[in-house]
Amino acid sequence: MKILYHFGRYLNLLLKVFKQPEKRAVYRRQFMIEIDNLGYASAGIVAIISVFMGAVLTIQMAFNIDSPLVPLYTIGFATRQSIVLEFAPTIISLILCGKVGSRIASEIGTMRVTEQIDALEVMGINSASFLILPKIMAAMFVFPFLIMMSMVLGVAGGWFAGTTTGLISSYGYVYGIQSFFHMYDIWYALTKTVVFAFIITSVSAYHGYYTKGGALEVGNASTSGVVYSSIAIIFANLILTQLLLA
Amino acid sequence: MIEGINITKRFGDRIVLENVTVRFDKGKTNLIIGQSGMGKTVLLKCLVGLFDFEQGEVFYDNRLFSKMSFTEKKSIRKEIGMLFQGGALFDSMTAEQNVMFPLTMFTTMLPDEKRDRANFCLSRVNLENVNDMLPSELSGGMKKRVAIARAIALNPQYLFCDEPNSGLDPQTANLIDELIKEITLEYDITTVVVTHDMNSVLEIGQKVYFIYKGKLWWEGDRDNILHTVNPELKAFVFNSELTRRLKPV
Ligand SMILES: Nc1ncnc2c1ncn2[C@@H]1O[C@H](COP(=O)(O)OP(=O)(O)OP(=O)(O)O)[C@@H](O)[C@H]1O
Ligand SMILES: [Mg+2]
């Protein structure tokens, strides 16, 4: 029953978020700020994780493919497929969920408990829309770029690990990552990313927005924001994969 | 004029306000006084629509505010300036940006005009050279004053102040009282001040409501408050040496 209550309140909040944004100029500025806060500030961690993830993937592929019947360039192909289809969009989104989700929930939660949200409301500003809409929009806009960067860096990390350890030749790897390439896979990954971006920002904003109490509760809101958006991402991943690939 | 009629507010099954009726006149400084935890802030939040309440109505100049939709309320809210007990400054913005914020949202002023207006409001609360400081870099009293500057930035028709001078030194507290009185007269607005400072009561209490345990216990003004026979109010008023000396015999 609790879950229905939260889901209903979440949908209600979303209705409020998408209702009548007031001053477009102010929203545009907030949007730019959020791109910085949510996107640019996450680029570093995404880059590091992607390179190492790609490297490990390639090494594991190489160890798993030790049959002489399977050509070595399969390593490059399999690395690319795993990164593009799953690791970049889903794993990186989960990482972003931790980084961005906790930030959003605690920022909005603090604004709630220090009455900053009340201050907005008293002025006649739709606080939900003012605080949350720019974040949702910014994340949906900027996350695909982060994920594309992750793909490139992941594949590059794989190349580096594969060639320096001598598991595969540079030519073989590059041949592998170019073979059986379907543009649709990229669209599939980016579609997932956009949905995940929406989930991360809206679910964690929801938890922040309805925080009650003080600093302790802000911490709790931040944790639940991350936990619930992670769970939602996992479910959405399953559903989207079924819808888009099956 | 603001009227709250028969307001009853519960949190769970705890009654925090019970049948409170208040009427705040225009051009006057109206006070709500009472001990800590008696429901003053809750009453203020019911009046501005931040809390829904079980029973009662709120009118702003005969407009039934409490039954309006969000969009209808908006037009009245643009005329409301409110100082929160904790200041409620936006902590991602500097002092100046905080004061300019309502101007940005609701006027078409140019950046320079907004800055001038912000500086004017900040100077009225005796603040200079704080423009570029973040709330975290300000003292408690400075925060409060920036918040007052923000509340008056748009020349509100209705001004609500929740303990405007708690945490301020007596001189600055007096200055804020003076400012509130001046603005109220100058722009002929309706002002509601929550306080538990007897100094302010005697200074600006043109109308005084005493809330006790969620009920309206006494109403009057700064002249007759010292002659009250109400035991709870007497205990509230004459609790310090200073006020005991004012006690009429
Ligand atoms: N959001 C809330 N949820 C539950 N109870 C609340 C809430 N806000 C206030 N209360 C309760 O309502 C009562 C009145 O609180 P209120 O904040 O109005 O006191 P106050 O008169 O403003 O006191 P102070 O002078 O200390 O600010 C208190 O007992 C408080 O516990
Ligand atoms: Mg209070």
mmCIF file of C-alpha atoms in Angstrom, chain B residues 77-179:
data_model
loop_
_atom_site.group_PDB
_atom_site.id
_atom_site.type_symbol
_atom_site.label_atom_id
_atom_site.label_comp_id
_atom_site.label_asym_id
_atom_site.label_seq_id
_atom_site.Cartn_x
_atom_site.Cartn_y
_atom_site.Cartn_z
ATOM 1 C CA ARG B 77 1.037 35.813 -3.389
ATOM 2 C CA LYS B 78 2.836 38.291 -5.592
ATOM 3 C CA GLU B 79 1.617 40.916 -3.143
ATOM 4 C CA ILE B 80 2.900 39.014 -0.111
ATOM 5 C CA GLY B 81 6.313 39.518 1.429
ATOM 6 C CA MET B 82 7.272 37.024 4.054
ATOM 7 C CA LEU B 83 10.139 36.709 6.475
ATOM 8 C CA PHE B 84 10.573 33.161 7.764
ATOM 9 C CA GLN B 85 11.679 32.425 11.286
ATOM 10 C CA GLY B 86 14.897 30.878 9.997
ATOM 11 C CA GLY B 87 15.399 33.398 7.207
ATOM 12 C CA ALA B 88 15.030 30.816 4.426
ATOM 13 C CA LEU B 89 17.589 32.510 2.202
ATOM 14 C CA PHE B 90 18.462 30.608 -0.964
ATOM 15 C CA ASP B 91 21.859 29.280 -0.067
ATOM 16 C CA SER B 92 23.124 28.960 -3.601
ATOM 17 C CA MET B 93 22.690 32.700 -4.128
ATOM 18 C CA THR B 94 24.566 35.687 -2.746
ATOM 19 C CA ALA B 95 22.842 38.215 -0.493
ATOM 20 C CA GLU B 96 22.284 40.526 -3.436
ATOM 21 C CA GLN B 97 20.947 37.747 -5.667
ATOM 22 C CA ASN B 98 18.577 36.726 -2.906
ATOM 23 C CA VAL B 99 17.090 40.200 -2.751
ATOM 24 C CA MET B 100 17.013 40.470 -6.535
ATOM 25 C CA PHE B 101 15.333 37.095 -6.964
ATOM 26 C CA PRO B 102 11.706 38.228 -6.591
ATOM 27 C CA LEU B 103 12.462 41.137 -8.914
ATOM 28 C CA THR B 104 13.841 38.749 -11.519
ATOM 29 C CA MET B 105 10.839 36.478 -11.252
ATOM 30 C CA PHE B 106 8.090 39.065 -11.251
ATOM 31 C CA THR B 107 9.279 42.276 -12.859
ATOM 32 C CA THR B 108 10.757 43.291 -16.154
ATOM 33 C CA MET B 109 13.386 45.464 -14.493
ATOM 34 C CA LEU B 110 16.802 45.727 -16.094
ATOM 35 C CA PRO B 111 19.754 44.240 -14.209
ATOM 36 C CA ASP B 112 20.965 47.669 -13.088
ATOM 37 C CA GLU B 113 17.540 48.666 -11.815
ATOM 38 C CA LYS B 114 17.289 45.404 -9.906
ATOM 39 C CA ARG B 115 20.711 45.958 -8.374
ATOM 40 C CA ASP B 116 19.748 49.481 -7.331
ATOM 41 C CA ARG B 117 16.557 48.255 -5.766
ATOM 42 C CA ALA B 118 18.419 45.453 -3.962
ATOM 43 C CA ASN B 119 20.972 47.886 -2.623
ATOM 44 C CA PHE B 120 18.231 50.209 -1.477
ATOM 45 C CA CYS B 121 16.486 47.381 0.401
ATOM 46 C CA LEU B 122 19.744 46.205 1.923
ATOM 47 C CA SER B 123 20.565 49.712 3.091
ATOM 48 C CA ARG B 124 17.167 49.952 4.764
ATOM 49 C CA VAL B 125 18.100 47.031 6.983
ATOM 50 C CA ASN B 126 21.471 48.640 7.636
ATOM 51 C CA LEU B 127 23.494 46.228 5.558
ATOM 52 C CA GLU B 128 26.341 47.328 3.395
ATOM 53 C CA ASN B 129 29.141 45.478 1.667
ATOM 54 C CA VAL B 130 27.478 42.108 1.988
ATOM 55 C CA ASN B 131 26.219 41.967 -1.600
ATOM 56 C CA ASP B 132 28.551 39.246 -2.761
ATOM 57 C CA MET B 133 28.487 37.144 0.367
ATOM 58 C CA LEU B 134 26.722 33.792 0.482
ATOM 59 C CA PRO B 135 24.251 33.103 3.303
ATOM 60 C CA SER B 136 26.758 30.678 4.829
ATOM 61 C CA GLU B 137 29.169 33.590 5.225
ATOM 62 C CA LEU B 138 26.676 35.812 7.047
ATOM 63 C CA SER B 139 25.954 35.967 10.759
ATOM 64 C CA GLY B 140 22.538 34.930 12.043
ATOM 65 C CA GLY B 141 21.327 38.496 12.415
ATOM 66 C CA MET B 142 22.660 39.478 8.999
ATOM 67 C CA LYS B 143 20.815 36.580 7.403
ATOM 68 C CA LYS B 144 17.637 37.736 9.030
ATOM 69 C CA ARG B 145 18.144 41.238 7.722
ATOM 70 C CA VAL B 146 18.871 40.062 4.189
ATOM 71 C CA ALA B 147 15.661 38.033 4.418
ATOM 72 C CA ILE B 148 13.758 41.150 5.452
ATOM 73 C CA ALA B 149 15.274 43.003 2.514
ATOM 74 C CA ARG B 150 14.085 40.210 0.231
ATOM 75 C CA ALA B 151 10.607 40.320 1.746
ATOM 76 C CA ILE B 152 10.225 44.026 1.027
ATOM 77 C CA ALA B 153 11.909 44.010 -2.388
ATOM 78 C CA LEU B 154 8.672 43.891 -4.350
ATOM 79 C CA ASN B 155 6.861 46.500 -2.235
ATOM 80 C CA PRO B 156 4.397 43.984 -0.876
ATOM 81 C CA GLN B 157 0.816 44.809 0.035
ATOM 82 C CA TYR B 158 0.944 42.262 2.836
ATOM 83 C CA LEU B 159 4.012 41.792 4.973
ATOM 84 C CA PHE B 160 4.455 38.816 7.290
ATOM 85 C CA CYS B 161 7.411 38.650 9.638
ATOM 86 C CA ASP B 162 8.092 35.649 11.826
ATOM 87 C CA GLU B 163 10.238 36.919 14.669
ATOM 88 C CA PRO B 164 12.045 39.616 12.730
ATOM 89 C CA ASN B 165 14.267 40.623 15.612
ATOM 90 C CA SER B 166 15.025 37.410 17.434
ATOM 91 C CA GLY B 167 18.771 36.933 17.494
ATOM 92 C CA LEU B 168 19.488 40.611 16.957
ATOM 93 C CA ASP B 169 21.113 43.000 19.389
ATOM 94 C CA PRO B 170 18.683 45.454 21.041
ATOM 95 C CA GLN B 171 19.714 48.338 18.804
ATOM 96 C CA THR B 172 19.400 46.461 15.542
ATOM 97 C CA ALA B 173 16.192 44.896 16.811
ATOM 98 C CA ASN B 174 14.832 48.361 17.358
ATOM 99 C CA LEU B 175 15.940 49.436 13.927
ATOM 100 C CA ILE B 176 14.027 46.540 12.394
ATOM 101 C CA ASP B 177 10.932 47.425 14.406
ATOM 102 C CA GLU B 178 11.211 51.001 13.208
ATOM 103 C CA LEU B 179 11.653 49.833 9.638
#
